[in-house]
XYZ file of C-alpha atoms in Angstrom:
755
model
C 0.000 0.000 0.000
C 1.451 3.385 -1.043
C 1.781 6.416 1.213
C -1.114 8.120 -0.559
C -3.331 5.094 -0.051
C -2.382 4.970 3.619
C -3.294 8.665 3.973
C -6.693 8.026 2.435
C -7.309 5.050 4.744
C -6.260 7.035 7.835
C -8.599 9.909 6.849
C -11.540 7.516 6.387
C -11.128 5.181 9.364
C -9.212 6.848 12.217
C -9.293 9.840 14.530
C -6.484 11.371 12.413
C -9.072 12.544 9.841
C -8.934 16.080 11.298
C -5.180 16.428 10.664
C -3.684 18.223 7.686
C -2.446 16.389 4.609
C 1.168 17.102 5.579
C 0.643 15.548 9.039
C -1.054 12.481 7.571
C 1.759 12.035 5.063
C 4.320 12.290 7.873
C 2.463 9.580 9.830
C 2.014 7.332 6.776
C 5.698 7.605 5.920
C 6.885 6.074 9.238
C 4.295 3.264 9.452
C 5.558 -0.313 9.580
C 3.239 -3.295 9.124
C 3.039 -6.020 11.815
C 1.036 -9.248 11.708
C -0.195 -10.933 14.884
C -1.431 -14.499 15.314
C -4.427 -15.387 17.486
C -3.874 -14.724 21.215
C -0.547 -13.035 20.496
C 0.057 -10.112 22.824
C 0.627 -6.694 21.278
C 1.786 -4.980 24.478
C 1.513 -5.507 28.226
C 0.159 -3.138 30.868
C 2.519 -1.272 33.234
C 5.350 -1.271 30.651
C 6.787 1.652 28.685
C 5.234 2.073 25.209
C 7.482 1.497 22.213
C 5.039 2.498 19.476
C 1.580 3.729 18.622
C -0.533 1.075 16.899
C -3.336 1.461 14.377
C -5.580 -1.591 13.865
C -5.775 -2.082 10.101
C -7.722 -5.399 10.021
C -8.941 -7.986 12.500
C -9.935 -7.494 16.151
C -8.013 -6.668 19.308
C -8.999 -7.004 22.948
C -7.733 -4.658 25.660
C -8.072 -5.334 29.367
C -6.835 -4.078 32.695
C -6.379 -6.651 35.473
C -7.283 -5.865 39.100
C -6.804 -7.704 42.364
C -9.995 -6.263 43.850
C -12.457 -6.396 40.969
C -13.199 -8.117 37.692
C -11.036 -7.265 34.652
C -12.334 -4.395 32.503
C -12.369 -5.671 28.902
C -12.942 -3.715 25.679
C -12.945 -4.857 22.042
C -11.155 -2.784 19.394
C -12.313 -2.623 15.768
C -10.326 -1.623 12.623
C -9.350 2.032 12.714
C -8.691 2.072 16.459
C -5.567 4.000 17.562
C -3.891 2.307 20.538
C -1.439 3.854 23.046
C -1.300 7.369 21.460
C -1.874 9.129 24.775
C 0.690 7.025 26.662
C 3.379 7.678 24.011
C 2.887 11.430 23.883
C 2.637 11.802 27.667
C 5.447 9.299 28.353
C 3.234 7.221 30.652
C 3.254 3.450 31.292
C 0.681 1.452 29.387
C -2.692 1.209 31.135
C -3.970 -1.912 29.358
C -2.812 -5.204 27.896
C -3.788 -5.758 24.267
C -4.184 -9.204 22.702
C -5.090 -10.300 19.168
C -8.404 -12.040 18.592
C -7.633 -14.092 15.490
C -5.224 -12.999 12.759
C -4.596 -9.257 13.005
C -2.721 -6.622 10.937
C -1.543 -3.476 12.752
C 0.387 -0.406 11.617
C 3.094 0.571 14.063
C 4.418 4.143 14.485
C 7.633 4.155 16.570
C 7.372 6.195 19.749
C 10.211 8.615 18.863
C 8.797 9.230 15.402
C 5.349 9.890 16.883
C 6.732 12.438 19.336
C 8.655 14.183 16.530
C 5.536 14.395 14.394
C 3.553 15.803 17.337
C 6.268 18.401 17.912
C 6.129 19.411 14.243
C 2.354 19.321 13.974
C 0.682 20.663 17.194
C -2.691 19.410 15.959
C -1.650 15.915 17.034
C -1.240 17.122 20.636
C -4.585 18.921 20.380
C -6.129 15.648 19.288
C -4.856 13.935 22.431
C -6.043 16.870 24.562
C -9.490 16.541 23.054
C -9.506 12.809 23.820
C -8.570 13.529 27.426
C -11.311 16.154 27.706
C -13.881 13.709 26.296
C -12.746 11.006 28.708
C -12.939 13.433 31.626
C -16.461 14.427 30.683
C -17.434 10.759 30.316
C -15.930 9.927 33.707
C -17.761 12.831 35.313
C -21.047 11.582 33.884
C -20.287 8.058 35.098
C -19.381 9.376 38.541
C -22.622 11.347 38.793
C -24.618 8.303 37.645
C -22.852 6.088 40.181
C -23.550 8.610 42.956
C -27.249 8.671 42.072
C -27.208 4.890 41.871
C -25.695 4.517 45.333
C -28.270 6.916 46.786
C -31.107 4.938 45.175
C -29.747 1.535 46.234
C -28.501 2.427 49.729
C -31.793 1.582 51.562
C -31.869 -1.854 49.928
C -28.195 -2.751 49.648
C -26.846 -5.888 51.398
C -23.066 -5.726 51.709
C -22.255 -9.169 53.102
C -23.731 -12.540 53.968
C -24.507 -13.231 57.621
C -23.384 -16.860 57.948
C -22.960 -20.130 56.104
C -24.970 -23.350 56.428
C -24.126 -24.825 59.836
C -24.365 -28.577 60.367
C -23.412 -31.914 58.855
C -26.829 -33.569 58.420
C -27.949 -34.780 55.017
C -30.361 -31.840 54.882
C -27.526 -29.349 55.420
C -25.415 -31.083 52.763
C -28.288 -31.038 50.261
C -28.854 -27.337 50.924
C -25.154 -26.570 50.358
C -25.258 -28.539 47.104
C -28.345 -26.628 45.919
C -26.625 -23.308 46.700
C -23.512 -24.430 44.840
C -25.572 -25.333 41.769
C -27.292 -21.934 41.804
C -23.914 -20.153 42.127
C -22.793 -21.120 38.650
C -25.367 -19.308 36.511
C -27.644 -16.285 36.489
C -31.001 -18.035 36.225
C -33.846 -17.037 38.529
C -34.128 -18.752 41.930
C -37.075 -19.403 44.266
C -36.139 -20.095 47.892
C -39.023 -21.184 50.115
C -39.508 -22.595 53.598
C -41.026 -21.932 57.011
C -40.583 -18.632 58.905
C -37.339 -18.113 60.806
C -35.069 -20.112 58.470
C -33.011 -17.084 57.325
C -33.895 -17.750 53.691
C -32.590 -14.314 52.684
C -29.218 -15.454 54.036
C -29.373 -18.416 51.635
C -29.971 -15.925 48.815
C -26.917 -14.000 49.997
C -24.834 -17.177 49.892
C -25.888 -17.679 46.276
C -24.922 -14.128 45.258
C -21.695 -13.755 47.235
C -20.546 -17.228 46.211
C -20.969 -16.482 42.498
C -18.543 -14.807 40.041
C -20.767 -11.714 40.211
C -20.167 -11.171 43.933
C -18.731 -7.665 43.377
C -21.958 -6.436 41.810
C -24.769 -4.979 43.974
C -26.995 -7.304 46.010
C -30.322 -5.589 46.685
C -33.144 -6.847 48.932
C -36.707 -5.543 48.553
C -39.723 -6.496 50.687
C -42.599 -7.263 48.333
C -45.216 -6.160 50.866
C -43.753 -2.618 50.634
C -43.830 -2.346 46.841
C -46.272 0.049 45.191
C -49.250 -1.604 43.541
C -48.254 -0.231 40.110
C -44.619 -1.338 40.517
C -43.144 2.126 39.889
C -40.413 1.670 42.506
C -39.396 -1.571 40.806
C -39.846 -0.754 37.090
C -39.467 3.044 37.182
C -41.585 5.721 35.488
C -41.521 6.920 31.903
C -39.597 10.205 31.786
C -39.235 10.186 35.554
C -37.486 8.360 38.370
C -35.652 5.178 37.410
C -36.634 1.886 39.043
C -34.575 -0.588 41.019
C -34.249 -2.911 38.037
C -32.353 -0.186 36.180
C -30.217 0.878 39.142
C -29.147 -2.656 40.080
C -27.733 -3.250 36.595
C -26.185 -6.719 36.355
C -26.372 -7.254 40.110
C -28.851 -9.428 42.038
C -32.356 -8.357 43.050
C -33.840 -10.262 46.000
C -37.637 -10.118 46.233
C -38.251 -10.970 49.891
C -41.674 -12.190 51.136
C -42.618 -12.954 47.551
C -45.954 -14.443 48.622
C -46.993 -10.900 49.661
C -46.348 -9.416 46.200
C -49.313 -7.253 45.105
C -51.506 -9.285 42.765
C -51.443 -6.432 40.250
C -47.741 -7.184 39.621
C -48.116 -10.917 38.961
C -48.170 -10.600 35.172
C -45.294 -8.098 35.121
C -43.076 -10.334 37.260
C -43.987 -13.391 35.169
C -42.996 -11.500 31.993
C -39.766 -10.366 33.658
C -38.836 -13.946 34.550
C -39.844 -15.325 31.155
C -38.293 -12.712 28.823
C -35.908 -10.662 31.001
C -37.824 -7.558 29.917
C -40.082 -5.062 31.648
C -42.138 -1.990 30.857
C -41.803 1.241 32.912
C -44.952 2.675 34.435
C -46.630 5.289 32.222
C -49.088 7.977 33.192
C -52.696 7.693 32.076
C -53.154 8.878 28.511
C -49.480 8.589 27.549
C -48.278 6.407 24.710
C -47.273 2.867 25.676
C -43.603 2.958 26.758
C -40.909 0.930 25.063
C -39.888 -2.404 26.560
C -36.579 -2.415 28.406
C -34.154 -5.244 28.997
C -33.337 -6.357 32.540
C -29.751 -7.477 33.191
C -30.283 -8.274 36.870
C -30.518 -11.742 38.378
C -33.830 -12.306 40.202
C -34.016 -14.304 43.457
C -37.365 -14.738 45.207
C -37.836 -15.723 48.857
C -41.197 -17.055 50.016
C -42.715 -18.979 52.917
C -44.492 -21.289 50.500
C -44.028 -22.857 47.102
C -45.292 -20.746 44.183
C -47.021 -23.177 41.761
C -47.979 -20.334 39.440
C -44.279 -19.839 38.631
C -43.189 -23.470 38.706
C -45.970 -24.641 36.371
C -45.044 -21.996 33.808
C -41.396 -23.099 33.898
C -40.255 -19.624 34.921
C -37.756 -20.757 37.556
C -34.192 -21.806 36.941
C -33.688 -23.141 40.472
C -36.095 -24.029 43.273
C -34.585 -24.478 46.741
C -36.550 -25.683 49.756
C -34.900 -24.782 53.066
C -35.595 -27.621 55.541
C -37.079 -26.684 58.943
C -35.002 -27.129 62.074
C -37.237 -29.918 63.394
C -35.966 -32.284 60.682
C -32.344 -31.242 61.275
C -32.129 -32.278 64.902
C -28.626 -33.696 64.385
C -27.473 -30.131 63.516
C -28.796 -28.563 66.721
C -25.580 -29.221 68.641
C -23.526 -27.453 65.955
C -26.103 -24.643 65.626
C -26.085 -24.152 69.394
C -22.299 -23.914 69.512
C -22.250 -21.469 66.602
C -24.878 -19.121 68.034
C -23.283 -19.222 71.468
C -19.962 -18.168 69.923
C -21.618 -15.184 68.223
C -23.630 -14.168 71.285
C -20.705 -14.491 73.686
C -18.540 -12.400 71.374
C -21.155 -9.650 71.366
C -21.643 -9.895 75.147
C -17.863 -10.101 75.772
C -18.010 -13.220 77.918
C -16.595 -16.736 77.826
C -18.524 -19.349 75.891
C -20.343 -21.659 78.356
C -20.592 -25.429 78.126
C -24.021 -26.848 77.285
C -24.918 -29.785 79.539
C -26.138 -33.019 77.908
C -29.549 -32.600 79.577
C -29.873 -29.078 78.146
C -28.903 -30.288 74.678
C -31.490 -33.085 74.895
C -34.141 -30.529 75.793
C -33.248 -28.493 72.710
C -33.306 -31.607 70.536
C -36.668 -32.594 71.972
C -38.271 -29.293 70.935
C -39.602 -28.714 67.406
C -38.779 -24.960 67.162
C -41.738 -23.556 65.198
C -39.681 -20.342 64.907
C -36.708 -22.331 63.586
C -33.230 -20.725 63.648
C -34.402 -17.339 64.881
C -36.186 -18.947 67.815
C -33.099 -21.011 68.669
C -30.917 -17.903 68.626
C -33.412 -15.954 70.766
C -33.703 -18.849 73.212
C -29.904 -19.058 73.648
C -29.644 -15.269 73.994
C -32.250 -15.377 76.759
C -30.459 -18.260 78.465
C -27.114 -16.401 78.407
C -28.715 -13.300 79.875
C -30.372 -15.355 82.590
C -27.168 -17.291 83.338
C -25.154 -14.061 83.605
C -22.202 -15.548 81.727
C -22.056 -18.741 83.808
C -19.626 -21.522 82.877
C -22.405 -23.853 81.699
C -25.978 -23.712 80.428
C -28.226 -26.133 82.276
C -31.612 -27.566 81.362
C -33.688 -25.153 83.431
C -32.259 -22.143 81.555
C -33.683 -23.346 78.238
C -37.423 -22.882 78.635
C -38.847 -23.163 75.154
C -42.574 -23.359 74.590
C -43.497 -27.023 74.850
C -44.939 -28.783 71.841
C -48.488 -30.137 71.989
C -47.466 -33.776 72.338
C -45.359 -32.894 75.399
C -47.794 -30.584 77.166
C -49.208 -31.647 80.538
C -46.636 -34.467 80.772
C -44.398 -35.355 83.712
C -41.633 -37.890 83.214
C -41.750 -40.305 86.139
C -38.342 -41.739 85.267
C -36.655 -38.371 85.833
C -38.541 -37.820 89.065
C -37.848 -41.326 90.427
C -34.430 -42.645 89.342
C -35.011 -45.871 91.299
C -38.013 -46.595 89.058
C -35.762 -46.229 86.009
C -33.240 -48.639 87.529
C -35.948 -51.233 88.220
C -37.505 -51.010 84.757
C -34.046 -51.376 83.171
C -33.110 -54.315 85.380
C -33.314 -58.010 84.510
C -36.294 -58.372 86.858
C -38.568 -56.405 84.544
C -40.124 -58.332 82.950
C -37.987 -61.389 82.158
C -37.327 -62.719 85.649
C -40.945 -62.184 86.629
C -42.210 -63.859 83.458
C -39.822 -66.796 83.307
C -39.348 -67.182 87.038
C -43.010 -66.922 88.092
C -45.673 -66.601 85.369
C -44.374 -69.407 83.168
C -44.734 -71.872 86.104
C -47.946 -70.556 87.657
C -49.995 -70.533 84.436
C -49.882 -74.346 83.903
C -50.990 -74.797 87.508
C -53.954 -72.468 86.919
C -54.975 -74.363 83.764
C -54.533 -77.758 85.453
C -56.724 -76.760 88.389
C -59.384 -75.553 85.957
C -59.271 -78.733 83.881
C -58.947 -81.339 86.605
C -60.106 -79.634 89.797
C -63.634 -79.038 91.121
C -65.870 -77.631 88.393
C -68.068 -75.228 90.386
C -67.429 -71.633 91.308
C -67.683 -72.122 95.062
C -65.153 -74.980 95.079
C -62.558 -74.064 92.408
C -60.340 -71.214 93.591
C -58.840 -70.669 90.130
C -62.266 -70.371 88.496
C -63.248 -67.851 91.127
C -59.936 -65.965 90.696
C -60.215 -65.872 86.897
C -63.770 -64.564 86.640
C -63.909 -62.424 89.783
C -60.465 -61.065 90.408
C -58.517 -61.187 87.144
C -61.157 -59.368 85.072
C -61.759 -56.795 87.799
C -58.018 -56.287 88.347
C -57.465 -55.725 84.613
C -60.215 -53.084 84.519
C -58.670 -51.341 87.517
C -55.205 -51.350 85.899
C -56.264 -49.783 82.570
C -56.724 -46.183 83.866
C -53.310 -46.272 85.535
C -50.916 -48.425 83.509
C -52.732 -49.056 80.244
C -51.750 -52.250 78.491
C -49.162 -53.420 81.011
C -50.905 -56.808 81.427
C -49.603 -57.756 77.955
C -46.048 -57.553 79.329
C -46.753 -60.371 81.804
C -49.349 -62.200 79.677
C -48.785 -65.999 79.827
C -50.162 -66.401 76.301
C -47.262 -64.507 74.790
C -44.695 -65.968 77.195
C -45.510 -69.380 75.807
C -45.618 -67.829 72.340
C -42.024 -66.654 72.796
C -41.029 -70.111 74.056
C -42.603 -71.769 71.005
C -40.821 -69.241 68.776
C -37.439 -70.123 70.285
C -38.138 -73.873 70.095
C -39.259 -73.645 66.460
C -36.007 -71.910 65.565
C -34.059 -74.507 67.481
C -35.785 -77.504 65.884
C -36.451 -75.995 62.448
C -33.798 -73.307 61.821
C -34.825 -70.686 59.340
C -36.113 -67.170 58.960
C -39.405 -66.274 60.565
C -41.947 -64.633 58.307
C -42.192 -60.866 58.163
C -45.457 -59.270 59.198
C -48.068 -58.779 56.449
C -48.694 -55.334 57.854
C -51.104 -54.011 55.252
C -53.370 -57.039 55.418
C -53.105 -57.208 59.212
C -54.051 -53.537 59.574
C -57.133 -54.086 57.433
C -58.268 -57.464 58.771
C -56.735 -57.770 62.252
C -59.248 -55.522 64.021
C -62.205 -57.360 62.511
C -60.638 -60.729 63.419
C -60.438 -59.589 67.057
C -64.049 -58.379 66.883
C -65.268 -61.711 65.512
C -63.235 -63.797 67.953
C -64.423 -61.706 70.905
C -68.026 -62.114 69.738
C -67.643 -65.898 69.753
C -65.999 -65.835 73.195
C -68.824 -63.727 74.666
C -71.524 -65.972 73.195
C -69.643 -69.072 74.370
C -69.297 -67.548 77.829
C -72.998 -66.680 78.034
C -74.566 -69.752 76.415
C -72.320 -72.367 78.041
C -71.885 -70.484 81.363
C -68.103 -70.472 81.255
C -67.858 -68.484 84.465
C -69.393 -71.460 86.313
C -67.707 -74.340 84.414
C -64.005 -74.704 85.229
C -62.860 -77.016 82.407
C -64.473 -74.786 79.750
C -62.653 -71.766 81.189
C -59.422 -73.775 81.037
C -60.138 -74.643 77.405
C -60.625 -70.947 76.646
C -57.183 -70.161 78.083
C -55.621 -73.025 76.148
C -57.217 -71.928 72.867
C -55.868 -68.379 73.207
C -52.445 -69.747 74.184
C -52.487 -72.069 71.159
C -53.186 -69.126 68.855
C -50.260 -67.212 70.337
C -47.926 -70.204 70.015
C -48.900 -71.035 66.416
C -48.514 -67.498 65.109
C -45.295 -66.996 67.095
C -43.826 -70.092 65.442
C -44.699 -68.652 62.022
C -44.110 -64.891 62.344
C -41.369 -62.853 63.959
C -41.872 -61.142 67.320
C -45.410 -60.749 68.758
C -47.624 -60.752 65.669
C -50.508 -62.347 67.597
C -50.275 -59.808 70.398
C -50.218 -56.819 68.010
C -52.990 -57.833 65.603
C -54.988 -60.926 66.575
C -55.252 -61.430 70.343
C -58.804 -60.661 71.622
C -57.541 -59.827 75.110
C -54.842 -57.615 73.587
C -57.429 -55.835 71.448
C -59.530 -55.062 74.530
C -56.438 -53.968 76.463
C -55.332 -51.674 73.640
C -58.775 -50.058 73.475
C -58.976 -49.314 77.198
C -55.286 -48.268 77.339
C -56.273 -45.079 75.526
C -57.794 -43.916 78.832
C -54.582 -44.447 80.811
C -52.962 -41.639 82.777
C -49.485 -42.915 81.818
C -47.727 -43.336 78.490
C -44.365 -44.495 77.212
C -42.942 -42.080 74.651
C -39.579 -40.971 73.287
C -38.558 -37.441 72.341
C -38.470 -37.259 68.559
C -35.819 -34.555 68.549
C -33.327 -36.582 70.561
C -33.990 -39.700 68.472
C -33.530 -37.932 65.137
C -30.513 -35.953 66.340
C -28.557 -38.588 68.247
C -29.695 -42.027 67.057
C -28.674 -43.705 63.823
C -29.110 -47.375 64.801
C -32.787 -47.540 65.956
C -31.885 -50.335 68.378
C -35.065 -49.747 70.378
C -37.011 -50.744 67.252
C -34.766 -53.221 65.448
C -32.648 -54.495 68.342
C -28.880 -54.585 68.550
C -25.806 -54.923 70.775
C -24.974 -52.889 73.867
C -24.174 -49.252 73.121
C -23.288 -46.739 75.814
C -25.797 -47.151 78.586
C -28.130 -48.922 76.150
C -28.433 -52.651 76.726
C -28.467 -55.450 74.165
C -32.066 -56.210 73.124
C -34.001 -57.904 70.365
C -35.998 -54.782 69.592
C -39.613 -53.866 70.266
C -41.746 -57.053 70.347
C -44.692 -55.288 68.693
C -42.623 -53.226 66.225
C -43.427 -49.791 67.657
C -40.872 -46.983 67.724
C -41.403 -44.965 70.927
C -40.762 -41.658 69.126
C -43.517 -42.418 66.615
C -46.171 -43.679 69.041
C -49.452 -41.803 68.771
C -51.538 -43.930 71.152
C -51.150 -46.461 73.940
C -52.807 -49.184 71.855
C -49.464 -49.991 70.211
C -47.350 -50.141 73.394
C -47.281 -53.049 75.861
C -44.938 -51.284 78.351
C -42.306 -54.037 78.105
C -39.580 -51.339 78.472
C -37.402 -52.854 75.751
C -36.926 -49.415 74.219
C -35.984 -47.946 77.600
C -33.309 -50.579 78.028
C -31.973 -50.227 74.475
C -31.819 -46.409 74.312
C -28.329 -44.975 75.033
C -29.535 -41.359 74.843
C -32.167 -41.266 77.612
C -34.828 -40.301 75.112
C -37.518 -42.701 76.403
C -39.758 -41.503 79.218
C -42.693 -42.881 81.204
C -44.983 -39.863 81.341
C -47.824 -39.015 83.674
C -50.533 -37.317 81.617
C -54.226 -36.344 81.742
C -56.236 -39.579 81.408
C -57.383 -40.243 77.851
C -55.739 -37.143 76.395
C -54.816 -38.992 73.203
C -58.520 -39.375 72.341
C -58.688 -35.703 71.354
C -55.074 -35.166 70.287
C -53.177 -37.927 68.505
C -55.110 -41.189 68.270
C -56.472 -42.454 64.948
C -60.148 -43.546 64.859
C -60.623 -47.021 63.383
C -63.969 -48.591 62.443
C -63.069 -52.096 63.677
C -62.015 -50.642 67.016
C -65.350 -48.833 67.359
C -67.118 -52.115 66.582
C -65.165 -53.786 69.408
C -66.048 -50.875 71.709
C -69.788 -51.365 71.143
C -69.363 -55.136 71.458
C -67.825 -54.678 74.910
C -70.613 -52.241 75.761
C -73.141 -54.837 74.667
C -71.346 -57.418 76.838
C -72.398 -55.406 79.894
C -76.055 -55.989 78.932
C -75.312 -59.600 77.966
C -73.863 -60.335 81.392
C -76.929 -58.860 83.119
C -79.696 -60.627 81.186
C -81.320 -62.151 84.315
C -81.409 -58.726 85.975
C -82.900 -57.187 82.812
C -85.497 -59.947 82.703
C -86.481 -59.195 86.279
C -86.344 -55.417 85.847
C -88.494 -55.405 82.697
C -90.760 -58.197 83.996
C -90.385 -60.059 80.672
C -89.786 -63.759 80.247
C -86.797 -64.030 77.926
C -86.852 -67.856 77.960
C -83.197 -68.027 78.891
C -83.539 -71.718 79.646
C -84.191 -72.366 75.938
C -80.890 -72.475 73.998
C -82.363 -71.037 70.789
C -84.122 -68.140 72.501
C -81.092 -67.586 74.727
C -78.849 -67.341 71.638
C -81.174 -64.859 69.936
C -81.568 -62.725 73.071
C -77.758 -62.752 73.570
C -77.160 -61.426 70.061
C -79.780 -58.688 70.592
C -78.152 -57.754 73.928
C -74.795 -57.303 72.174
C -76.463 -55.028 69.614
C -78.347 -52.815 72.113
C -75.685 -50.027 72.380
C -75.286 -49.762 68.602
C -79.071 -49.820 68.077
C -79.372 -46.860 70.441
C -76.289 -44.843 69.382
C -76.670 -45.012 65.593
C -80.212 -43.524 65.383
C -79.202 -40.729 67.765
C -76.180 -39.978 65.597
C -78.417 -39.984 62.517
C -80.660 -37.407 64.187
C -77.603 -35.260 64.997
C -76.436 -35.413 61.386
C -79.909 -34.476 60.184
C -80.111 -31.382 62.385
C -76.526 -30.111 61.982
C -73.099 -30.968 60.664
C -70.929 -33.013 63.030
C -67.913 -35.278 62.978
C -68.017 -38.851 61.731
C -69.575 -41.538 63.906
C -66.285 -43.460 64.086
C -64.604 -40.412 65.606
C -67.374 -39.480 68.041
C -67.982 -43.066 69.189
C -64.839 -43.015 71.332
C -66.739 -40.738 73.699
C -68.466 -43.904 74.946
C -65.147 -45.480 75.966
C -65.139 -44.301 79.634
C -68.748 -45.492 79.972
C -67.858 -48.916 78.551
C -64.941 -49.304 80.964
C -67.110 -48.151 83.864
C -69.899 -50.592 82.967
C -67.457 -53.505 82.575
C -65.784 -52.665 85.870
C -69.159 -52.389 87.638
C -70.209 -55.830 86.392
C -67.083 -57.592 87.670
C -67.102 -55.593 90.888
C-alpha cells in the first residue's frame, strides 16, 4: 500500500481525519506493518510504550487486570488507535492488548510519533481533546454512580450473615443446591417456614458467584407500590430498582406478599428478562426495556404459578429445624460463639440434659427462635460456665404438654424397669410356672365356682383387676401375659428344631383385617361364655385359656416377634382399646432420636451401646418416638433398656388425652367398643329380665342365643339412630370419631359388672 493510499485510509477510518495532509503524510511515511497471530500479545500493561498502533484489520482485545475487581475488557475494531496518549505523555501502558484471530496493525515508533507531534501541534490537540472527552465521560459516570448509590442504599446488602451450619444430610443437600445456583444467572425461588433465614441463603448464592462484586439488593414485596413504579421506574421520571441494580442481584423478599397487580409483570420479567416502565394515564405505551439483573425470590411457601409456567431456573426448599435435629448441637455452639462475642463473655458449656431438651423441641420459629432462646439463656445465666436444662425454657410442643416424666422424678423406678427383673425374671421365674398350675386346676379340679379357687380368681379377680389397671398403667398386662410368654417359648423352640427365617409381618393385610378378626373372635368368646356359662364351668374356662395360648404359640412359630399380640389377640385388642384412657404413656422425644440415634436399636434391636443394653428390639414393632396412642405399646420397656440417649420416658398425663389429640379412629375398634358395651347388657340378662318383667326364655338355647345377640347389639341400636338425628339437624364429625366418647362409659360398665 502506497503512502497516498495509507493517507486516504487514515482519513476515512481513524481519529487522524482532522489532521492536515502534511501531518497524515508524515504519519504514513513512518508506518511499519506487523502481523499478529491469534492470542498473540501486542503490548503488556505497566510497561513503557514502544510504538503507537493502528488496527488495520482484525480485532483486538484490551483489558486491565485488578486484584480487587473483575477485569475491565474492551474490544477494538479496525481504525482504532492504541497507546497514542501514553506515548505522547510518556506514561506506562494502562492496558494489555491481545489479538483475537489474525490481526494486521500499523506501528508508528514512539520517537517518530513524538517528533511528528512536535512538528504538527494538531496531534497534541487531538490527544487533549480525547482527554477532555474522557474526563467528561468519567464525570457523567461518577454522577450516575452517585445517584445509583443513593437509590440503592436503603436496599443494599453488603455481606452474607453466615454459612450453612451442620453436617446432616439436609444441610449437605442445601449446600449442594446453593452451589448449583452459584454457577449461573437463572432465577431462583427459595421457600420454607418462617425463621429459616432464607434471605441469608440468597446471599450465599450471590456472594458465592462470580458476580459477587456487583450490587446485592433486597426488597420487601409487601412494601412495593401496587403499580410497581419503585421496581420498574416511570416513563420520563425516576428510574426503578431494576435499572439501578444493573447486572447485580435483586432479592424479592416475602414474595408471597407481592401485590396481585404485579403478577403478570413479574412473570414477563422472569420469562423474557424484559419489563415496561410505568406510564401515566393517557401517555403512549412505553418501550420495553431489557433487565440485566438476576432475580431471586424468597417465600414462605411454594409458588405453583411460577413453577408450572417453567419460569424458575432453580427451586430451593430450606428444611425446617425440626428435621435437622442432628445439627442442633452445631447450631447451638455457633450461636453461642456469636452471642458471647457480642456480650464479651466466655462461651459456656451446654450440659447433655440441656442439649437433649433443645433436641426434643420442634422450634416452630426455627433458627431465629433457637438464637433468641440461647440469647435469653445467656442473659439469665449471667455468663455462667455452663448452660443447664432449666435455663432453656422453650414453649413445649403439643405432644409434650401436661406431661411429667416419672423416670426423671424417680431414678429408682428407672433402675428397676431397666433391670433383669422387669419383665424377664418375673415372666420366666413366676408366670411361666404358675400358668400351667392355673390351667390344670381348671381342667382337673372341682368344676363349680364355690369350690374351684382358680375359676373364682379368673372370673372375679382377674377381670376386675385388669379393669382397675387400665386407667393407671394401660396395656401393662400384655407384658406379663402368659399367652405370649408361651408364644415366645414356642418361637425359640421352632427356631431350634427348624432353623430358618421367621416370616415378616403382612402389615397391610393385618391392619385391614386384624381388628375385625379380634371383633369376631371376641363375639364368639362372649356368646360361648354366656350360652355355656363359662364363668361357672371350670374345664371350659381352662379350654378358653388353652385356645388363646395355642393361637399365640402357632402365630409366634410362624411370624417374627409378637404378631398375635399386636394384631390378633382378643384380650390384647380389649387392652389396647382401654389403654387409651390411661394416665401414663411411654414415649420418646423425637428430637433426641432424630438428632442422636442412627441405629434404631429400640425398634430393630442390637448390641450394647453406651448405657443402652443389648435387646431384640420392640416385640410389637413400635418406635417410641412415633407412638401416637397407647394401643401400640405393651410397656415391656425394651426401648428404655436399648436407648443410650435417655430419650424414652414414662410420662404421667391427663387420662385419655390422646382421644382428642393424637389417636387415629378405626372402624373395627369402634365395633369392638360397642361389642364390649353390649357385653355389659349380655352379662346382666337375668337382671334385665327381672327389671323389665319379661320372660326371655333363657332356659331355651335357641331363645337364649337370639336374646344374647340382641343384647350385644343394644348399644349400637341406640347410638346409631341418635347420631343420625344429629347429622340431620346439623353438621358433626363422623360416627367413628365421636364413638370413642363412649369409651369411659364402657370401661365403667365392665368394671361395675365384675365388681
